[in-house]
Structures are given as structure tokens and as C-alpha cells.
Amino acid sequence: MKRYLLLILFLVISVTAFSQSVARHWNEEMLNGIRNDFARPTVHARNLFHSSVLLYDMWALFDDRADTYFLGKKVGGYTCPFNGFETSEATSEAQKKAMSYAVYRLMKHRFDASPGREEIMQSIELLMEELGYNTANTSTDYENGDPAALGNYAAQQMIAFGLQDGANEANDYENQFYEPLNEPLNTDISGNLTMTHPNNWQPLKVENYVDQSGNIIPGGQPPFLSPEWGAVTPFSLTEEDRTTYSASGFDYHVYHDPGDPSYIQEGMGIDDPYKWGFALVAAWGSHLDPEDPTLIDISPKSLGNVAFESYPKTFSEYKSFYNFKSGGDPSLGRSVNPVTGMPYETQMVKRGDYGRVLAEFWADGPDSETPPGHWFTILNYVNDHPLFEKKFRGEGTVLNDLEWDVKAYFILGGAMHDVAVSAWGIKGYYDYVRPISAIRYMADRGQSTDASLPSYHPHGLPLSEGLIEIVNEGDILAGAFNENVGKIKLYTWRGPDWIIDPNIDVAGVDWILAEEWFPYQRPSFVTPPFAGYVSGHSTYSRAASEILTLLTGDEYFPGGMGTFDIAKDEFLKFERGPSMDMQLQWATYRDASDQTSLSRIWGGIHPPIDDIPGRVIGKKIGIEAFLFAEEYFTKKLAIDGILYPNPTNDMVTVYFDAKEPAQLYVYDILRRIVIATPANFDADDRFAIDVSSLSQGMYFVVLQENEKNTMVKKLIKK
């Protein structure tokens, strides 16, 4: 059977090998590697970034306009030596070969200890075979003109860079300083009596713990993933973005510091931002029942179009932004699809299906690519759309597939890596509590709303009629001997204990003891093994949505709407559902990002205080990373000077880093001046001239600074 499946895979690769760029093929291999590795979003954001750099550099090296990012440069404290490269092979083949060897070697190294190593290695070997490349060629002597050796050398240097970039890759990314303040919460028993620091992260003890990629983690008590990741060399983040805090003998680098989250206060009930936020998570769990008759419109007509300016800053604004009882945000929706000119069609579905689908779809991607990988799949979805034109920033000429892919992956990879560095640096330093720990901690103590009522405690849960109440005598939850009287109960999702066979069972919603609350997750997973503040999903998604908006020059998905089909009773994995077919729909990339953020509340993973700062930071990182990466696409032009396009019919742009006021002359082959003009370069070192009046033939463009020639280029007029 395995040989048969491999044959099918080989045939699929054979059919599609030349229908997409080689960069796309290697990006898909990297995503396949992520799906077959442990679910580590920081590690895989870094893998996607490093592989994207290799793809980009192997392309840029052969391009007259672009400059490399890593090859021959100093990144962080690491210098990648490079003496230039010349080859007798055609440029397209040299690029293709160098890219393939570079990513192949990187993946061989990075996924060598993966639980799905066999599948990963077989897949990349098949691709190399189909491309006709001999994997036995391990030479790094690129000065002999062999593109394969160039790729091997670039990978070797990237691997060496990765062993000193602060990620502690040599020790399998283990934490070097961080220690949790709380003892683990055993999820097999009720309550949370081991928690002593209610504002801080708590490890979980989960029997047969399985990560979101389906891998069993030995010991059932995963450590905090990457709390020291702020020390990793970033892409575009700067020292101005960074604040350094010393704690427990370690300097935590925090980029785009959001300040403190909401810490628990004495009493106050629902007016305590901490208690309100975690109570809202439990309240939104009441929406996760397909038997709930509540119908909502999930089309762009009703959802999305939330202005960035409307994101809350104060507690009162948070309470207005998130609907505590009904769920959702203050979406305005959109009446008309701007591409088709037609109204968006209403799509009414059960709220209980929508919340459950969102929680699972956005958890780590439909195929477990982790959040940064999920946004690469969305980028590839956009790239493949028949209405999409690959124009950078939506302007100019349509780029070929290879140029588009390497630029897009380079930008998105850099941004996703910067999000990991920033968000996990924040997570490590602020070390903030997750809902399962906070809700159970407060439940153990009672209620904090009314000191005249039973079970009052300043750190108790806030009461909310119909959602959070006290168990009284006669209550079905009181117990045979009234042992639960006075405890706190929640009207919410009943939890994984109600699911025996996920193919037929649905847990549903009802009153449960608050001390037994679970997020809407698998019982073998429960909650990601790292602090909540800030939400990685919110930060990754907002950064990616900004990248896609700038990259395509359009905030809307191609055709005015992105979609993902959800099949009835097939999509959900740990309970049956959804109860009806539906389609997730987003008008804009930012709408998809905002939906991601809400999904983590319905999934029981984040309170609102984790969400909004992540969105704000994500927007900053996305824009900064895009502008930083964009400079590399014309950096070589500005340094050496070049004319583009050349040959040309009418307009030609001069790229040059002029230091002084400059004068530009165009000479014909008889050395006569046919054009003379001041050269007023813009901020991107560009100056356009109209040569449409010139006759067909060869000319010379001369740039003078202080009456000295600083650039001389040949121009062909078509």
C-alpha cells in the first residue's frame, strides 16, 4: 500500500512539476514538513522564514535589480561569506537548481528528528528526482559555477546561522532560564487547587498529551514553548521596537511592548476586567450547541468591516466591543461586492455550528500547518485564484510566477518570523494565565459579586444570570448528598467527557460545575503549552492580512470574497459536526484576521485582553516587515544603477542612489545629447524619463553629480 501511495504522489508531482514555480513546490514541501512535525508555531515560523530567504536569495542573485538578504551579508551577528557567482547554465535553470538544493538541504537538517521524518524525506526525495537533480551532489564549492553547489553552500550557511541566532536549535529549542511559577494543573481531576499565582501561566498535566499535529508528547506535561524567543535574531524588528526586562537572571527582549494585561483584583465581580474577560470565555461556550436554534448570517453582508480605530483601549470599550452574551464583535458588514458589483448573499447558519467550526478551522489550519503556515496556504490560495493578477502592490506589469512567489514568500516569511519573536517574547516575560487555569481557580474560591450571598470570595467568579450562578439545593448539580451546594456552575459547553465516539457524539451545552470547565478542544490537548498574552493567532493573522493587502494592492480577496467549504458532519474532529453544510467567507484579508481572533475566544483559548494587543502589534509588524523587505527588490539598482525596463518603447526608470544633485543626459551613438534634464530621484531612488520621441536604436544614459559621471548605462529604444 505504501509503495502504491508513493507512486501516486510521484505521478502527481510529475503532472504538476512545471505548472507552478519551483519556489511554490518547495514552499509546499515545507508546509508538508510542518504538518508532519511537532506543532511548534515559533519554530515553524522560523523554518518558513529561513526557507523563504533561501528561495529569494537564489533568485535575487541572478536578478539585475534585486539584492540578496543573507548571501554575502551580515544578519544579526552572523556574516555569510560570498565571493560572487558565475555559471554557464541558463539563468532560469541555475535559479531553479540552486533553490532546490538549498531548501532540500535545509529541510534534511531541520526535519531530521521529526515524528513524520520518513514521509517528509520521501516527499522531498521524490521532488528532487522529478526535477532531475542528484542528491548525492553535496559539494559547496560554488566558485566552480555549479548552481547545485551554490544551493548547498547557501543551506550550509543558513544552518550555521540558525545554530547561533538565539533559538537554541542545537539543544532542540529547550528553554534555558524560564521556570513556571505555578505547579501543573492535572486536567483529570476537578478544580485547580495547585494554582498559587492566578495571574501567571500554569503548566498542564494531560494524560497521553497529543499536540495539534497529532503527535503524542511523552510525559503528558509539555513545557512552555519558546518563552525566550525574544532573543532570536528578527527580520525587520529594530532596537527602537525593543524593551529589555531582567527577570530570574535572564534578559527578556520584548518587541512592541503592549504593557501589562489585566491582573486579578479583589472583589468587584464582573467589574473586574480580569474576571469579566475570563467569564466571557465561559459565556461564549454556551454558543457551541447545534441544538441551539439561534441563526446568524455569516456572510460578508453581516460580518467583517471592523475599523481598526474601533478596537477597544479602555475596559468600557472592551465591554462594548465584545458581546458578552450573544458573541461576536461590532461588525458592520458590506452590502456590495466591489468586484462583482452585486450584493453579498446572506448565509444563515446555526450559531452553534459557526462557533465550533471557527474554533477548529483557525486552531492551526485545516491541515495542521500551525498559524504561520496557515497564512502561507491562504497566500497560495490567492495566488491560484483565476481572477488574480500577480502585480506587485497591484501595479505595473504582471510578474512571472517565480518572481512573484519568491518575493511574496520572502515578505510573508519575514513577517511571520517577526511575529514569533515579538509575541513569544511578550508571552515569556508577561507569563499570563490561560482560561482553563483562571476559570477553575476562581471557581474553587466561589463568587465575587455579592458578599451577602453564599460562597463569596474576592477572587471568585463573577455571577451572571443564566450563565454563571450558584448551585442551590434541589439543583440537578447539587449531588446526592448536596456536596456541590454553594459551588459555582456555568451554562456552557459540557466538555470532552460527553464525547465517546467523535463520529456520532456531540457534547452540547448545559449547566456544569465551573470547576470542571474545559475549553472547546480535544481532551488530549486542552490548551497550547505557552502563555496566552498576547494571542499568537491575533498577531500572526493581522500581520499576514496587512502583508496580503499591501502585496496585492487590494484589501479584498480576488473576486471580492475568499471562501472555504465546510461539509456537514465531516469537518469537526473531536465531536460530530457541523450539523449543516456551510462556507466560511471573508470579503477582505483583515476580515479573515478578525475572525481568527474571535475563534480563539469561542475555542476557550484566549480572553479579549490577549486578542486586541495582538491585533495592534500584528498590524505594526506586517507593515514594517513589508516595507523592510520591499527595499531589497531595488537595492541593487540603487547601488549600481540600472535602467528598467530596458529595452523600452516609451518610459524608462533610472534606479540610482544619488548622493548629490544630479543631471541626466541621453546620448545617441554619435555622442550627441538628445535629452538633458535634472534628475530628481524620489525616496525610493527612482527617476522616470520619457524616451518615446527617440528613434529606434542604441543610446547611452549618463548621470552626473557635481559634473562627474557617476553612472553610464546602455539603453535600447525599441
PDB file of C-alpha atoms in Angstrom, residues 552-683:
ATOM      1  CA  THR A 552      -1.765  42.631  -3.839  1.00  0.00           C
ATOM      2  CA  GLY A 553      -2.628  46.319  -3.664  1.00  0.00           C
ATOM      3  CA  ASP A 554      -6.154  45.379  -2.642  1.00  0.00           C
ATOM      4  CA  GLU A 555      -7.740  44.746   0.749  1.00  0.00           C
ATOM      5  CA  TYR A 556     -10.228  42.333  -0.852  1.00  0.00           C
ATOM      6  CA  PHE A 557      -9.721  38.709  -1.761  1.00  0.00           C
ATOM      7  CA  PRO A 558      -9.721  38.081  -5.539  1.00  0.00           C
ATOM      8  CA  GLY A 559     -13.272  38.301  -6.791  1.00  0.00           C
ATOM      9  CA  GLY A 560     -14.248  40.183  -3.650  1.00  0.00           C
ATOM     10  CA  MET A 561     -14.513  37.113  -1.438  1.00  0.00           C
ATOM     11  CA  GLY A 562     -12.356  34.282  -0.094  1.00  0.00           C
ATOM     12  CA  THR A 563     -14.084  31.020   0.791  1.00  0.00           C
ATOM     13  CA  PHE A 564     -13.582  27.649   2.468  1.00  0.00           C
ATOM     14  CA  ASP A 565     -16.196  24.888   2.188  1.00  0.00           C
ATOM     15  CA  ILE A 566     -17.232  23.031   5.345  1.00  0.00           C
ATOM     16  CA  ALA A 567     -19.014  19.694   4.884  1.00  0.00           C
ATOM     17  CA  LYS A 568     -21.821  18.580   7.166  1.00  0.00           C
ATOM     18  CA  ASP A 569     -20.768  16.017   9.806  1.00  0.00           C
ATOM     19  CA  GLU A 570     -17.251  15.760   8.333  1.00  0.00           C
ATOM     20  CA  PHE A 571     -15.202  18.796   9.315  1.00  0.00           C
ATOM     21  CA  LEU A 572     -15.130  18.657  13.106  1.00  0.00           C
ATOM     22  CA  LYS A 573     -12.647  16.198  14.555  1.00  0.00           C
ATOM     23  CA  PHE A 574     -13.461  15.676  18.237  1.00  0.00           C
ATOM     24  CA  GLU A 575     -17.260  15.721  18.032  1.00  0.00           C
ATOM     25  CA  ARG A 576     -19.780  15.270  15.239  1.00  0.00           C
ATOM     26  CA  GLY A 577     -20.492  18.277  13.125  1.00  0.00           C
ATOM     27  CA  PRO A 578     -21.304  20.692  11.842  1.00  0.00           C
ATOM     28  CA  SER A 579     -24.986  19.860  11.510  1.00  0.00           C
ATOM     29  CA  MET A 580     -25.218  21.565   8.115  1.00  0.00           C
ATOM     30  CA  ASP A 581     -23.033  22.426   5.134  1.00  0.00           C
ATOM     31  CA  MET A 582     -21.585  25.923   5.273  1.00  0.00           C
ATOM     32  CA  GLN A 583     -18.944  28.089   3.709  1.00  0.00           C
ATOM     33  CA  LEU A 584     -16.575  30.349   5.592  1.00  0.00           C
ATOM     34  CA  GLN A 585     -16.470  33.635   3.692  1.00  0.00           C
ATOM     35  CA  TRP A 586     -14.326  36.743   4.009  1.00  0.00           C
ATOM     36  CA  ALA A 587     -14.504  39.895   1.919  1.00  0.00           C
ATOM     37  CA  THR A 588     -11.068  41.140   2.968  1.00  0.00           C
ATOM     38  CA  TYR A 589      -7.887  39.724   4.426  1.00  0.00           C
ATOM     39  CA  ARG A 590      -8.456  41.799   7.564  1.00  0.00           C
ATOM     40  CA  ASP A 591     -11.939  40.313   7.939  1.00  0.00           C
ATOM     41  CA  ALA A 592     -10.366  36.854   7.939  1.00  0.00           C
ATOM     42  CA  SER A 593      -7.858  38.016  10.528  1.00  0.00           C
ATOM     43  CA  ASP A 594     -10.558  39.392  12.822  1.00  0.00           C
ATOM     44  CA  GLN A 595     -12.469  36.122  12.514  1.00  0.00           C
ATOM     45  CA  THR A 596      -9.341  34.254  13.556  1.00  0.00           C
ATOM     46  CA  SER A 597      -9.194  36.316  16.730  1.00  0.00           C
ATOM     47  CA  LEU A 598     -12.817  35.612  17.672  1.00  0.00           C
ATOM     48  CA  SER A 599     -12.306  31.904  17.018  1.00  0.00           C
ATOM     49  CA  ARG A 600      -9.828  31.695  19.886  1.00  0.00           C
ATOM     50  CA  ILE A 601     -12.406  33.036  22.335  1.00  0.00           C
ATOM     51  CA  TRP A 602     -15.043  30.547  21.167  1.00  0.00           C
ATOM     52  CA  GLY A 603     -12.379  27.868  21.406  1.00  0.00           C
ATOM     53  CA  GLY A 604     -11.727  28.733  25.046  1.00  0.00           C
ATOM     54  CA  ILE A 605      -8.098  29.643  24.458  1.00  0.00           C
ATOM     55  CA  HIS A 606      -7.954  33.435  24.886  1.00  0.00           C
ATOM     56  CA  PRO A 607      -9.829  36.175  26.747  1.00  0.00           C
ATOM     57  CA  PRO A 608     -10.251  39.535  24.949  1.00  0.00           C
ATOM     58  CA  ILE A 609      -7.204  41.072  26.675  1.00  0.00           C
ATOM     59  CA  ASP A 610      -4.989  38.617  24.779  1.00  0.00           C
ATOM     60  CA  ASP A 611      -6.658  39.475  21.477  1.00  0.00           C
ATOM     61  CA  ILE A 612      -6.657  43.219  20.853  1.00  0.00           C
ATOM     62  CA  PRO A 613      -2.984  43.947  21.707  1.00  0.00           C
ATOM     63  CA  GLY A 614      -2.054  41.095  19.368  1.00  0.00           C
ATOM     64  CA  ARG A 615      -4.042  42.635  16.534  1.00  0.00           C
ATOM     65  CA  VAL A 616      -2.416  46.045  17.112  1.00  0.00           C
ATOM     66  CA  ILE A 617       1.096  44.589  17.220  1.00  0.00           C
ATOM     67  CA  GLY A 618       0.378  42.426  14.175  1.00  0.00           C
ATOM     68  CA  LYS A 619      -0.588  45.462  12.140  1.00  0.00           C
ATOM     69  CA  LYS A 620       2.672  47.223  13.055  1.00  0.00           C
ATOM     70  CA  ILE A 621       4.801  44.174  12.263  1.00  0.00           C
ATOM     71  CA  GLY A 622       3.060  43.451   8.971  1.00  0.00           C
ATOM     72  CA  ILE A 623       3.570  46.950   7.611  1.00  0.00           C
ATOM     73  CA  GLU A 624       7.144  47.251   8.925  1.00  0.00           C
ATOM     74  CA  ALA A 625       8.154  43.860   7.515  1.00  0.00           C
ATOM     75  CA  PHE A 626       6.662  44.648   4.113  1.00  0.00           C
ATOM     76  CA  LEU A 627       8.433  47.982   3.769  1.00  0.00           C
ATOM     77  CA  PHE A 628      11.699  46.491   5.021  1.00  0.00           C
ATOM     78  CA  ALA A 629      11.574  43.572   2.570  1.00  0.00           C
ATOM     79  CA  GLU A 630      10.499  45.750  -0.337  1.00  0.00           C
ATOM     80  CA  GLU A 631      13.769  47.667  -0.243  1.00  0.00           C
ATOM     81  CA  TYR A 632      15.697  44.553  -1.260  1.00  0.00           C
ATOM     82  CA  PHE A 633      13.835  44.345  -4.556  1.00  0.00           C
ATOM     83  CA  THR A 634      15.510  47.501  -5.879  1.00  0.00           C
ATOM     84  CA  LYS A 635      18.518  47.821  -3.567  1.00  0.00           C
ATOM     85  CA  LYS A 636      20.995  46.557  -6.148  1.00  0.00           C
ATOM     86  CA  LEU A 637      19.587  49.019  -8.660  1.00  0.00           C
ATOM     87  CA  ALA A 638      20.104  51.935  -6.329  1.00  0.00           C
ATOM     88  CA  ILE A 639      23.707  50.940  -5.596  1.00  0.00           C
ATOM     89  CA  ASP A 640      24.912  50.078  -9.097  1.00  0.00           C
ATOM     90  CA  GLY A 641      22.391  51.986 -11.162  1.00  0.00           C
ATOM     91  CA  ILE A 642      20.185  50.405 -13.773  1.00  0.00           C
ATOM     92  CA  LEU A 643      17.548  51.253 -16.364  1.00  0.00           C
ATOM     93  CA  TYR A 644      14.231  49.451 -16.287  1.00  0.00           C
ATOM     94  CA  PRO A 645      12.627  48.352 -18.477  1.00  0.00           C
ATOM     95  CA  ASN A 646      15.417  48.024 -20.989  1.00  0.00           C
ATOM     96  CA  PRO A 647      14.712  47.730 -23.938  1.00  0.00           C
ATOM     97  CA  THR A 648      11.766  50.127 -23.766  1.00  0.00           C
ATOM     98  CA  ASN A 649       9.170  51.772 -26.007  1.00  0.00           C
ATOM     99  CA  ASP A 650       8.378  54.916 -24.085  1.00  0.00           C
ATOM    100  CA  MET A 651       9.233  55.323 -20.394  1.00  0.00           C
ATOM    101  CA  VAL A 652      12.379  54.159 -18.628  1.00  0.00           C
ATOM    102  CA  THR A 653      13.059  54.367 -14.890  1.00  0.00           C
ATOM    103  CA  VAL A 654      16.559  55.105 -13.642  1.00  0.00           C
ATOM    104  CA  TYR A 655      17.386  53.454 -10.311  1.00  0.00           C
ATOM    105  CA  PHE A 656      20.363  55.014  -8.558  1.00  0.00           C
ATOM    106  CA  ASP A 657      21.431  56.056  -5.077  1.00  0.00           C
ATOM    107  CA  ALA A 658      22.303  59.648  -5.908  1.00  0.00           C
ATOM    108  CA  LYS A 659      24.283  61.440  -3.193  1.00  0.00           C
ATOM    109  CA  GLU A 660      24.297  64.916  -4.756  1.00  0.00           C
ATOM    110  CA  PRO A 661      22.005  66.957  -7.064  1.00  0.00           C
ATOM    111  CA  ALA A 662      22.260  65.160 -10.384  1.00  0.00           C
ATOM    112  CA  GLN A 663      21.897  65.905 -14.079  1.00  0.00           C
ATOM    113  CA  LEU A 664      20.885  63.245 -16.598  1.00  0.00           C
ATOM    114  CA  TYR A 665      21.905  63.128 -20.258  1.00  0.00           C
ATOM    115  CA  VAL A 666      20.929  60.750 -23.044  1.00  0.00           C
ATOM    116  CA  TYR A 667      23.450  60.463 -25.917  1.00  0.00           C
ATOM    117  CA  ASP A 668      22.949  58.834 -29.281  1.00  0.00           C
ATOM    118  CA  ILE A 669      25.659  56.690 -30.881  1.00  0.00           C
ATOM    119  CA  LEU A 670      27.181  59.826 -32.477  1.00  0.00           C
ATOM    120  CA  ARG A 671      27.679  61.229 -28.951  1.00  0.00           C
ATOM    121  CA  ARG A 672      25.063  63.921 -29.429  1.00  0.00           C
ATOM    122  CA  ILE A 673      22.928  64.918 -26.449  1.00  0.00           C
ATOM    123  CA  VAL A 674      19.305  64.113 -27.279  1.00  0.00           C
ATOM    124  CA  ILE A 675      17.853  64.541 -23.769  1.00  0.00           C
ATOM    125  CA  ALA A 676      19.130  66.688 -20.900  1.00  0.00           C
ATOM    126  CA  THR A 677      17.213  67.048 -17.641  1.00  0.00           C
ATOM    127  CA  PRO A 678      17.741  67.450 -13.884  1.00  0.00           C
ATOM    128  CA  ALA A 679      17.422  64.036 -12.214  1.00  0.00           C
ATOM    129  CA  ASN A 680      15.060  64.399  -9.287  1.00  0.00           C
ATOM    130  CA  PHE A 681      15.113  60.995  -7.603  1.00  0.00           C
ATOM    131  CA  ASP A 682      12.267  60.021  -5.293  1.00  0.00           C
ATOM    132  CA  ALA A 683      12.558  58.413  -1.856  1.00  0.00           C
TER     133      ALA A 683
END
